XYZ file of C-alpha atoms in Angstrom:
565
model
C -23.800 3.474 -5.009
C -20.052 3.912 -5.519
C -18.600 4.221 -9.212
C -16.217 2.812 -10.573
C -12.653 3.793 -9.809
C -11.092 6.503 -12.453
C -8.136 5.499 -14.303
C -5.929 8.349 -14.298
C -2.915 8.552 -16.637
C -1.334 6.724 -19.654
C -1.364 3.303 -19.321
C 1.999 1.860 -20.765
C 2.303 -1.339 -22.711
C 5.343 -2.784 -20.705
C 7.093 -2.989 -17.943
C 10.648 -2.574 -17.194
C 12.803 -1.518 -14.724
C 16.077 0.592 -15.565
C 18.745 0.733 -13.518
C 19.957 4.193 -11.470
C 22.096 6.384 -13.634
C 23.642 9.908 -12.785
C 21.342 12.561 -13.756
C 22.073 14.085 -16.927
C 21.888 17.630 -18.888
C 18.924 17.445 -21.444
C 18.196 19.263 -24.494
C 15.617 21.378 -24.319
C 15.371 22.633 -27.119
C 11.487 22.303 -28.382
C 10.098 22.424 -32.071
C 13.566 22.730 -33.890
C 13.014 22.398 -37.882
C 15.618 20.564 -39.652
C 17.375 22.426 -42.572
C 15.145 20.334 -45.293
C 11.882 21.473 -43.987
C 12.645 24.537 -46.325
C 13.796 24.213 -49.819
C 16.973 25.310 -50.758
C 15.755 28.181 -53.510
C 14.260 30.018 -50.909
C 16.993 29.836 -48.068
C 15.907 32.760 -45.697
C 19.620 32.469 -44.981
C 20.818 33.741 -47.900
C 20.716 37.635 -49.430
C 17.409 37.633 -51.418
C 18.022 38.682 -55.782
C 17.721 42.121 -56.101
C 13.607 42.259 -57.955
C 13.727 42.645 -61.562
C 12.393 45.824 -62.877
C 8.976 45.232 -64.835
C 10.062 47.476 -67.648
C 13.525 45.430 -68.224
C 13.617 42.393 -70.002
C 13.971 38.799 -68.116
C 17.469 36.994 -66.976
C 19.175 35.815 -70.063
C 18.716 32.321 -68.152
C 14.878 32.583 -68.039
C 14.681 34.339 -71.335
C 16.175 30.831 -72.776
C 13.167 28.453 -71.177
C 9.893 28.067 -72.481
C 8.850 28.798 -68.850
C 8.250 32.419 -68.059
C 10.051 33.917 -65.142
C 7.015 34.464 -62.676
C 5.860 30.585 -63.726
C 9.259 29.499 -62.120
C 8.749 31.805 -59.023
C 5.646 30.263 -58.170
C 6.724 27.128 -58.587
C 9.867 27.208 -56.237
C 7.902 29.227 -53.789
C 4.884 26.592 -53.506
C 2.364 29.205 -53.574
C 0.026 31.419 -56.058
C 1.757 34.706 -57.740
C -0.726 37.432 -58.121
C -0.297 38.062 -61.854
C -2.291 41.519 -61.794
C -1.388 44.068 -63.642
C 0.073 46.172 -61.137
C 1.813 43.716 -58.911
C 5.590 43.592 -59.471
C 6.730 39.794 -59.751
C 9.664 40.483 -58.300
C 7.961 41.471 -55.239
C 5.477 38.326 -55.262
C 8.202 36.576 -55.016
C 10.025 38.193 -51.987
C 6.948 38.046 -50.526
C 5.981 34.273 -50.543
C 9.998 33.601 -50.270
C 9.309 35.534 -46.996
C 6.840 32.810 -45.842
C 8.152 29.738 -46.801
C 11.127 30.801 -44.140
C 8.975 30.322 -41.192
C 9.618 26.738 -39.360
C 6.507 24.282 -40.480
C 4.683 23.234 -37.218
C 6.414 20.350 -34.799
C 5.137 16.809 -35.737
C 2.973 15.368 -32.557
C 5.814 12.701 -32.504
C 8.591 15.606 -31.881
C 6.912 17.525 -29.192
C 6.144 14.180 -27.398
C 9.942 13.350 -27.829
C 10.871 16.506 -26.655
C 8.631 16.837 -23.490
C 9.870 13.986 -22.476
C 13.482 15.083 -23.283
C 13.111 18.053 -20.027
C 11.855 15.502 -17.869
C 14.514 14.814 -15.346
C 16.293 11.273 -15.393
C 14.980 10.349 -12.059
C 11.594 11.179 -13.188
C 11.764 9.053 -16.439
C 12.931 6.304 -14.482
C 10.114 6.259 -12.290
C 7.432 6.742 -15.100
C 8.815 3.690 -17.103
C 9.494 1.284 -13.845
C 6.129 1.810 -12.406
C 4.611 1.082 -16.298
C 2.289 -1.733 -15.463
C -0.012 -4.121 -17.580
C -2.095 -5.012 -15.651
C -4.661 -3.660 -12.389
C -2.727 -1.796 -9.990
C -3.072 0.658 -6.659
C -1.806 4.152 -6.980
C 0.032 5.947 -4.573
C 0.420 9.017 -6.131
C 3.254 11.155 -8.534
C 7.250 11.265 -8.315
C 8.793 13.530 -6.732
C 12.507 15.598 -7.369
C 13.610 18.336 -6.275
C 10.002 19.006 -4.295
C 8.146 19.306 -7.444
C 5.985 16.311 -8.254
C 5.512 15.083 -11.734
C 1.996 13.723 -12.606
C 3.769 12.174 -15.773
C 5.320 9.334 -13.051
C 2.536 8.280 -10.902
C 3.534 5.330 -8.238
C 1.847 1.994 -8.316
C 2.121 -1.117 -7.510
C 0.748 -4.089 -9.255
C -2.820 -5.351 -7.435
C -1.124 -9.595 -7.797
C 1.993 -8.290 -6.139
C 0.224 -7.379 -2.972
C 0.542 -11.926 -1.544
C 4.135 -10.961 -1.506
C 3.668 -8.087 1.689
C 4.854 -5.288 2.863
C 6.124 -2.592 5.367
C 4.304 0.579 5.970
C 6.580 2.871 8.370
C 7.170 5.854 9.919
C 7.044 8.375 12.906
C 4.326 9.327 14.069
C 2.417 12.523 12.438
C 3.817 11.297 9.217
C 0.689 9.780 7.237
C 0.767 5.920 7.684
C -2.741 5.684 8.681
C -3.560 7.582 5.751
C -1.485 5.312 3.478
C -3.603 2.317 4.823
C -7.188 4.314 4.214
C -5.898 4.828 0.615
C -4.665 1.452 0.195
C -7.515 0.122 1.545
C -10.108 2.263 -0.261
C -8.491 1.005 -4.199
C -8.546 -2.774 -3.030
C -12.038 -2.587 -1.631
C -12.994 -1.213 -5.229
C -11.585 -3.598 -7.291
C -13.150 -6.366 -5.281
C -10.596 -7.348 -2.464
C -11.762 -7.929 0.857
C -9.287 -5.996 3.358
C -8.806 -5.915 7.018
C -7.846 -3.296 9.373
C -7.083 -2.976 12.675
C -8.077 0.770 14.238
C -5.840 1.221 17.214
C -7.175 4.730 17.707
C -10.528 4.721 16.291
C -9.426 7.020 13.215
C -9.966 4.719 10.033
C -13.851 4.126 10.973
C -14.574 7.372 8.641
C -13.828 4.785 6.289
C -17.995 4.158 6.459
C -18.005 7.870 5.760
C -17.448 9.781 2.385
C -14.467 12.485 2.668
C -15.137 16.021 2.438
C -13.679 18.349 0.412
C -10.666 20.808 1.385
C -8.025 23.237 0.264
C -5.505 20.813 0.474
C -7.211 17.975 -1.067
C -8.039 19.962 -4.347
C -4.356 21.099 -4.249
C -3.205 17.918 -3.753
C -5.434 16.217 -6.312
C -4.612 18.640 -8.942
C -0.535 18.429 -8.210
C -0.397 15.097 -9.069
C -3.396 14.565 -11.176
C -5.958 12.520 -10.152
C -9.340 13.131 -9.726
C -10.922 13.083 -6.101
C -14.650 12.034 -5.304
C -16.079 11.639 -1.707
C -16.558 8.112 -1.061
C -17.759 5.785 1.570
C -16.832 2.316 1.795
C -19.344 -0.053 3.959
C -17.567 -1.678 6.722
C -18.114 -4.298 9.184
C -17.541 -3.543 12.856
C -15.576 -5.878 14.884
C -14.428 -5.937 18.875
C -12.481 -8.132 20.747
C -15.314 -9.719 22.983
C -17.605 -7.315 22.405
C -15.556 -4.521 24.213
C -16.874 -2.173 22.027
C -19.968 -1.574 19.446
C -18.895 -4.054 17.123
C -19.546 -7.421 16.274
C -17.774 -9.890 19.263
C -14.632 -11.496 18.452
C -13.843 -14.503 20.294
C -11.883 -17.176 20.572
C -11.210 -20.384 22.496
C -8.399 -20.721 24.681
C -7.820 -24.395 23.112
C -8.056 -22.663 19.759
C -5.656 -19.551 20.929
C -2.972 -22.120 21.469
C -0.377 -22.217 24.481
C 2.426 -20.202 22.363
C 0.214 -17.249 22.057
C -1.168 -17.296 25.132
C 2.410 -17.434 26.709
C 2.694 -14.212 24.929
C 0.018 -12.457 26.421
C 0.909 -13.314 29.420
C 4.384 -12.370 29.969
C 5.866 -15.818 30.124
C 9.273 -17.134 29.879
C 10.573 -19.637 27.672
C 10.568 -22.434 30.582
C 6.828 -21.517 31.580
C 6.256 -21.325 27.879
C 7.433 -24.883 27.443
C 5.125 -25.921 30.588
C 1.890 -24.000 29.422
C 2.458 -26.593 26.234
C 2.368 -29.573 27.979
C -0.908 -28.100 30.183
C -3.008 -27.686 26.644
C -1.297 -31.116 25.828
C -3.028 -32.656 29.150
C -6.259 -31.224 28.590
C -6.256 -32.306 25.471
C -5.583 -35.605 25.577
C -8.289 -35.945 28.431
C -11.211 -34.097 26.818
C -10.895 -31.120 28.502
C -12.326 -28.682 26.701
C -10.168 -24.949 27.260
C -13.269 -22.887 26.034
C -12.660 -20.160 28.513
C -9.791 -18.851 30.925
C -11.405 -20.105 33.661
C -11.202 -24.195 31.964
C -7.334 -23.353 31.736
C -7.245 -22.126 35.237
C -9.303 -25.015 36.502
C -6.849 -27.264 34.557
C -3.841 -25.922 36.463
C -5.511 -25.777 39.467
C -6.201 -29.150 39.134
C -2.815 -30.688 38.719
C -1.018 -29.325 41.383
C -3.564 -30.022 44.148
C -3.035 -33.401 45.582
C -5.894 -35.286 43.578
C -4.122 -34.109 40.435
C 0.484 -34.771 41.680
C -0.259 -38.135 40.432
C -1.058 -36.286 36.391
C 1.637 -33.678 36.949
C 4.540 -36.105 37.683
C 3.052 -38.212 34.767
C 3.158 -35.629 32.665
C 6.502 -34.765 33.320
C 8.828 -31.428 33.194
C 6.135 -29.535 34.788
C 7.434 -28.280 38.315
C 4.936 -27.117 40.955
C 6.893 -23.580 40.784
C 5.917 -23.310 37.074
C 2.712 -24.415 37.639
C 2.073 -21.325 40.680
C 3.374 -18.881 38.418
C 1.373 -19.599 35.052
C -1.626 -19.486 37.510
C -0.325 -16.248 38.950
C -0.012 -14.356 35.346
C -3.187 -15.864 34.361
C -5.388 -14.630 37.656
C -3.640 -11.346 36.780
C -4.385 -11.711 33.188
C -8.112 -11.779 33.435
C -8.305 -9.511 35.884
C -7.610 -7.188 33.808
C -10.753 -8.027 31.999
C -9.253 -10.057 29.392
C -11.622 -13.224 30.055
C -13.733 -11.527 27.463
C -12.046 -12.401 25.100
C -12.107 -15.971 25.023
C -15.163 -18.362 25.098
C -17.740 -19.216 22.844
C -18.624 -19.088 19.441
C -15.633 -18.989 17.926
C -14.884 -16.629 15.277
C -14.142 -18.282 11.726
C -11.666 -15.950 10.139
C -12.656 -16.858 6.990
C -16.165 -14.441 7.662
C -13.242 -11.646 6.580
C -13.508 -13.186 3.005
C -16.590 -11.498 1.523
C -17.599 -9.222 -1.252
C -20.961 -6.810 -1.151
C -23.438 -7.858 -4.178
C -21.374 -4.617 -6.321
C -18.320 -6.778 -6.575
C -16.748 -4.429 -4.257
C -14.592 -5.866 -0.958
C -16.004 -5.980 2.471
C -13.916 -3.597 4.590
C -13.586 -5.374 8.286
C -12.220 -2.966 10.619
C -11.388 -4.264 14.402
C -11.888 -1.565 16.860
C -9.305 -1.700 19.321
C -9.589 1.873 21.167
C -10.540 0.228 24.277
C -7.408 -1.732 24.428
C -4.745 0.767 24.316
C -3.259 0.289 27.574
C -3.443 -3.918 27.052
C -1.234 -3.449 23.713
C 0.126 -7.257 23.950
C -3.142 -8.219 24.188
C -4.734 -6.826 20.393
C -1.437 -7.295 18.850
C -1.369 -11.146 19.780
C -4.905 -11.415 18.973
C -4.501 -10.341 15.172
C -1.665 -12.748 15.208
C -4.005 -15.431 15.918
C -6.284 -14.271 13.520
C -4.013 -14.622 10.727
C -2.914 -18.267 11.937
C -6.124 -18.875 11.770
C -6.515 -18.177 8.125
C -3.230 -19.569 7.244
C -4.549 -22.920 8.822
C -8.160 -23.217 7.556
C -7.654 -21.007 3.847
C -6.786 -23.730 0.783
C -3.888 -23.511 -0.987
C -3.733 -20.732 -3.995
C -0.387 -20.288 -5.147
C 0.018 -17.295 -7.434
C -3.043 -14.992 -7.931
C -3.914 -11.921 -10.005
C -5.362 -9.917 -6.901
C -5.498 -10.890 -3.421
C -8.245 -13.132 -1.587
C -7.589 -10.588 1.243
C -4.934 -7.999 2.412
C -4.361 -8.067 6.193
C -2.749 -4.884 7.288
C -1.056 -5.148 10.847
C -0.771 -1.761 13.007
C 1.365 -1.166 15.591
C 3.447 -4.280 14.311
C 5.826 -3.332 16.898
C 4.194 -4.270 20.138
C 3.752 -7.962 18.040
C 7.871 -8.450 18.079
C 8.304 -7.097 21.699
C 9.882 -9.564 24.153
C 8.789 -12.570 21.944
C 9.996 -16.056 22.496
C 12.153 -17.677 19.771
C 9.091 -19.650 19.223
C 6.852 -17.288 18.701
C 8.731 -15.361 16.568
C 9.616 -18.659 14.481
C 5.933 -19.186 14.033
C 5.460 -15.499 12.621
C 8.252 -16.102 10.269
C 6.205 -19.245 9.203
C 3.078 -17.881 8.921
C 3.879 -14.665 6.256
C 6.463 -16.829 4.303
C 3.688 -19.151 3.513
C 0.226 -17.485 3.753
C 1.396 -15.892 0.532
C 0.365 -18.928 -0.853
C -3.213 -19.208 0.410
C -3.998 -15.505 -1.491
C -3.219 -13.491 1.289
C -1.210 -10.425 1.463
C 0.002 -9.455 5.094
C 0.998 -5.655 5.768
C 3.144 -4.833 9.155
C 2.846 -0.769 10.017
C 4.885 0.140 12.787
C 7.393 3.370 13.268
C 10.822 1.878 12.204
C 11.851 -0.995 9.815
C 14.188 -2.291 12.865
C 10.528 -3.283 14.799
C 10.336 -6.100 12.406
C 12.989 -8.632 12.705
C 15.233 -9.373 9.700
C 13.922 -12.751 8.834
C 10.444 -11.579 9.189
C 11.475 -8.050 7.122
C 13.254 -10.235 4.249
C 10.063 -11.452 3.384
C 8.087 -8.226 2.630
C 8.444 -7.198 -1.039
C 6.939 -4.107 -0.693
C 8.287 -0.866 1.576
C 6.097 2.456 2.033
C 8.654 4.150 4.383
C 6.977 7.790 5.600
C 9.761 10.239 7.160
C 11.846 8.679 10.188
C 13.081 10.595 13.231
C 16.967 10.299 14.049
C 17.745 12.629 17.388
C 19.863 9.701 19.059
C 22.786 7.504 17.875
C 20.790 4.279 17.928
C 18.015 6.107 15.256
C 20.970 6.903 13.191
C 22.358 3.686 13.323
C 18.973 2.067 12.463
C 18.584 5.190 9.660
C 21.703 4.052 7.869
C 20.783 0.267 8.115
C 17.246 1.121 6.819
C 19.283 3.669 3.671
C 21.316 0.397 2.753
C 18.179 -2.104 2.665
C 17.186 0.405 -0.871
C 17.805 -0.386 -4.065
C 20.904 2.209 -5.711
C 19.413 5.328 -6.564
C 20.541 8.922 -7.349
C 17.945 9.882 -4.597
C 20.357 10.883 -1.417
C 18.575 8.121 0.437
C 19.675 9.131 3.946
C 18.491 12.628 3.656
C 15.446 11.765 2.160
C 13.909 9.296 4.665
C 13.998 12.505 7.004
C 13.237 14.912 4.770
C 10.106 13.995 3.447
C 6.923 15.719 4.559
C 3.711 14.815 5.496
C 1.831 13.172 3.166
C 5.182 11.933 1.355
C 7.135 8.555 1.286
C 9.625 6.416 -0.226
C 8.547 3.920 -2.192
C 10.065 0.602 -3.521
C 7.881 -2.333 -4.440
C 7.764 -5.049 -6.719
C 7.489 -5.045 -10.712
C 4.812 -7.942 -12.185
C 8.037 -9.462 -12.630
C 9.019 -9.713 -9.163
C 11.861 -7.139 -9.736
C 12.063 -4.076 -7.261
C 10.966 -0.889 -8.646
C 13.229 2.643 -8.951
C 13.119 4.203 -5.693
C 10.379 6.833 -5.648
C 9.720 9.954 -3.591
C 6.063 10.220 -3.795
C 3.710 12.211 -3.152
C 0.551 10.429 -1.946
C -3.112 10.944 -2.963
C -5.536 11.683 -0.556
C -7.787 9.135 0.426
C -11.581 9.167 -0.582
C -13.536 8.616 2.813
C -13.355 10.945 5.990
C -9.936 11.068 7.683
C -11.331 11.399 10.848
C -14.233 8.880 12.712
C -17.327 8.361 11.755
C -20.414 9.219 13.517
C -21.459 7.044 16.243
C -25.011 6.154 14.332
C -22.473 5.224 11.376
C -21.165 2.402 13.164
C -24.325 1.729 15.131
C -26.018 1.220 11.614
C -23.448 -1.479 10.337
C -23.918 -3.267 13.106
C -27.393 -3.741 13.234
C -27.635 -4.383 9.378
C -24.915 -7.153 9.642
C -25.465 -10.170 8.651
C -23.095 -11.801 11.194
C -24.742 -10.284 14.153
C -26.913 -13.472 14.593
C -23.897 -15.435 14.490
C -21.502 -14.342 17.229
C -23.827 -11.742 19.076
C -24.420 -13.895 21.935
C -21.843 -15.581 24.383
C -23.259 -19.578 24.638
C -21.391 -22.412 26.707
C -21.302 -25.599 26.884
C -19.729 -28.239 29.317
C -16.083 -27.496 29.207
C -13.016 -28.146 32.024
C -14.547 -26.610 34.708
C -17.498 -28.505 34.581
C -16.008 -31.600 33.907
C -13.503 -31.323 36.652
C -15.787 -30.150 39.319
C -18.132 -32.818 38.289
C -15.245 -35.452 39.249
C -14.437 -33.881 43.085
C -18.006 -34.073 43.750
């Protein structure tokens, strides 16, 4: 059983945002006592009387009162003469005149006020324009001049993650541990989150962490407590190419834009492939598998089918040859695994363990490295598919799911104007369904500008700039910030591991202060999991029974062979 997530730090009553100044000199001065926090008799300033002999008679001035001398001592001193015998008054009052002179103990208020007063500007910025109401993630503390300041911890607000974001950086530089961390704070406050695990790294997710020298430093630099946790996952593969739970997918349902993706095709064969889905399915032809859709093609340009393809129309016999070509070539390469039957409802991502906590779905992908069009158009369909079947939501305090897309690079590589149209679509208006869509990738300029204009949020880890086209695209990325004191430029590749800049949005929608931040560690092992981890999650899953097993049914194949014969 996990606990509940610490909240670490002062929690501030509002939010606001101040705008970049120059930094400033600060007092620093702590404690000072005004000039009436001692009376005015007993001015340590000024040359004390000279005492008055015990045998001489008193001041003319005191010999006139009905007040005796010592009685008028003790009552501008504040404190009890000893009237003994042998005690001088003269030197009582010295004495206590003596201790009145000391400064009187800061009020609370004053050393609060003046803490605050050697914090440096940048610092107070970020502490008062990451200030939130109400649940948020934390990153970790501000950062200036390589110290970090646990009195500005980074946040951002839990409802502000519908409105995306952008995880970059080079590689070596922490991203996949800014997803783990991410991932590990929305799990435990009860949002569902998926991940895709290019290299197999973020399964120790389903593990708890283990402790280290730089963990405790870390934890203690910007303080927040650190517990080992593990967060139960479900285990996903792309037709079962792996140990986890099959994903599949129809070829009908995959759609002829992304499948003109995967395979490599222009934006003439593109154009084609459309009206191909359009013939099958306007004649009940089911496209259940890659073999339906080759059967299809196969089918129109053979002589029984010139008659459909010149009804058709815009379809040439060339096109047809080389969609067929790409496609032979395309499940060759054992992709055919990936589509068929059932099909997986993305909506099974939406789920939260009996605890309230988020069910982690992680998609294990190391199998696919070398097919990198392949996975990366594959969790595009997946999050058309929730955009199409999820109900409208409009605003929401915390996510119905965060979707965070790795290697968001290979995604925008040698896409069609259509296909990057439909992108643009997709995370402009899923935001409105609940979800929250996060693209990781090395650079900012992998994600084109209309697709980067909608992501609110920006985690950017250190970039690389050895060539003039990365300093180009390191100025361009400097100039997307809001104005800061920070020297942006010099930051972004300056900042260690296990550091970022950080920018998001305020409840309000406003961007926050520019923060250099230095990030907590996450909670689970940062490194896989066990094989009898994962073999464990599988067998306990309740959707095992419901995509395990590959089933068919009669589709285009069938129903076009059934015709020749």
């Amino acid at each position: 059983m996990r606990s509940a997530p610490r909240r670490v730090g002062r929690e501030r009553h509002r939010s606001r945002s101040l705008p970049n100044r120059k930094t400033r000199t600060l007092p620093t001065t702590v404690g000072r006592v005004s000039d009436d926090a001692v009376s005015t008799p007993n001015d340590p300033t000024r040359e004390a009387d000279p005492p008055v002999p015990a045998d001489e008679p008193a001041a003319p001035e005191a010999a006139g009162t009905d007040v005796p001398a010592a009685e008028v001592a003790e009552t501008a001193v504040g404190t009890a003469v000893d009237a003994s015998a042998d005690a001088e008054p003269g030197a009582a009052v010295t004495q206590d005149a003596t201790a009145v002179a000391e400064p009187a103990p800061a009020e609370p208020e004053a050393v609060e006020t003046a803490a605050e007063a050697e914090l440096p500007a940048l610092i107070t910025q970020i502490r008062d324009g990451y200030a939130f109401k109400g649940a948020t993630l934390h990153f970790g503390a501000g950062v200036v001049e390589g110290k970090a300041y646990a009195e500005a911890p980074v946040r951002i607000p839990l409802s502000m993650m519908t409105r995306h974001g952008l995880v970059a950086g080079a590689t070596g530089t922490g991203k996949t541990k800014t997803l783990q961390l991410m991932a590990e704070q929305l799990l435990e406050q009860g949002v569902p989150v998926f991940l895709a695990d290019i290299k197999g790294d973020l399964s120790g997710m389903a593990s708890p962490g283990e402790m280290n020298s730089f963990i405790e430093t870390r934890a203690a630099e910007i303080g927040l407590d650190w517990r080992p946790t593990a967060y139960p996952a479900e285990f996903f593969s792309l037709g079962g190419q792996g140990k986890g739970i099959p994903i599949r997918a129809s070829v009908s349902q995959f759609g002829p834009i992304l499948m003109s993706k995967v395979l490599g095709l222009n934006q003439t064969q593109e154009s084609s492939l459309t009206l191909i889905f359009h013939y099958a399915d306007t004649n009940g032809l089911w496209l259940d598998t890659l073999d339906d859709l080759r059967a299809v093609i196969q089918f129109l340009t053979s002589d029984a089918g010139k008659a459909e393809l010149k009804q058709i129309g815009g379809i040439s016999s060339a096109t047809a040859g080389v969609i067929l070509r790409e496609l032979t070539a395309f499940a060759a390469r054992g992709a055919d695994t990936f589509f068929g039957l059932p099909e997986f409802d993305s909506a099974d991502f939406i789920r939260t363990h009996p605890d309230g906590t988020g069910v982690l779905s992680l998609l294990e992908l190391p199998s696919l490295q070398d097919q990198p069009e392949v996975f990366s158009t594959f969790l595009m369909w997946l999050l058309a598919d929730l955009f199409a079947t999820l109900p409208e939501e409009g605003d929401v305090d915390k996510p119905k799911l965060v979707f965070f897309f790795d290697e968001a690079h290979l995604l925008f590589k040698d896409a069609s104007k259509d296909f990057l149209s439909a992108i643009q679509q997709t995370v402009r208006l899923i935001r409105s369904k609940g979800v929250g869509v996060f693209f990781v990738t090395q650079s900012p300029k992998d994600v084109p500008g209309d697709v980067l204009a909608q992501l609110g949020n920006r985690v950017q880890h250190a970039l690389r700039a050895f060539t003039p086209d990365d300093q180009k695209a390191l100025r361009a990325a400097a100039r997307t910030y809001p104005h800061t004191d920070y020297d942006i430029e010099k930051l972004l590749t300056s900042t260690g591991i296990g550091e970022a800049v950080i920018t998001v949005l305020s409840e309000k929608g406003a961007p926050t202060p520019v923060a250099w931040t230095r990030m907590r560690s996450p909670q689970s092992l940062m490194d896989p999991s066990p094989d009898e981890v994962l073999d464990r999650a599988v067998e306990s899953s309740p959707l095992k029974a419901k995509y395990w097993e590959a089933i068919e049914r009669e589709s285009a194949l069938e129903m076009l062979t059934s015709q020749e014969a």
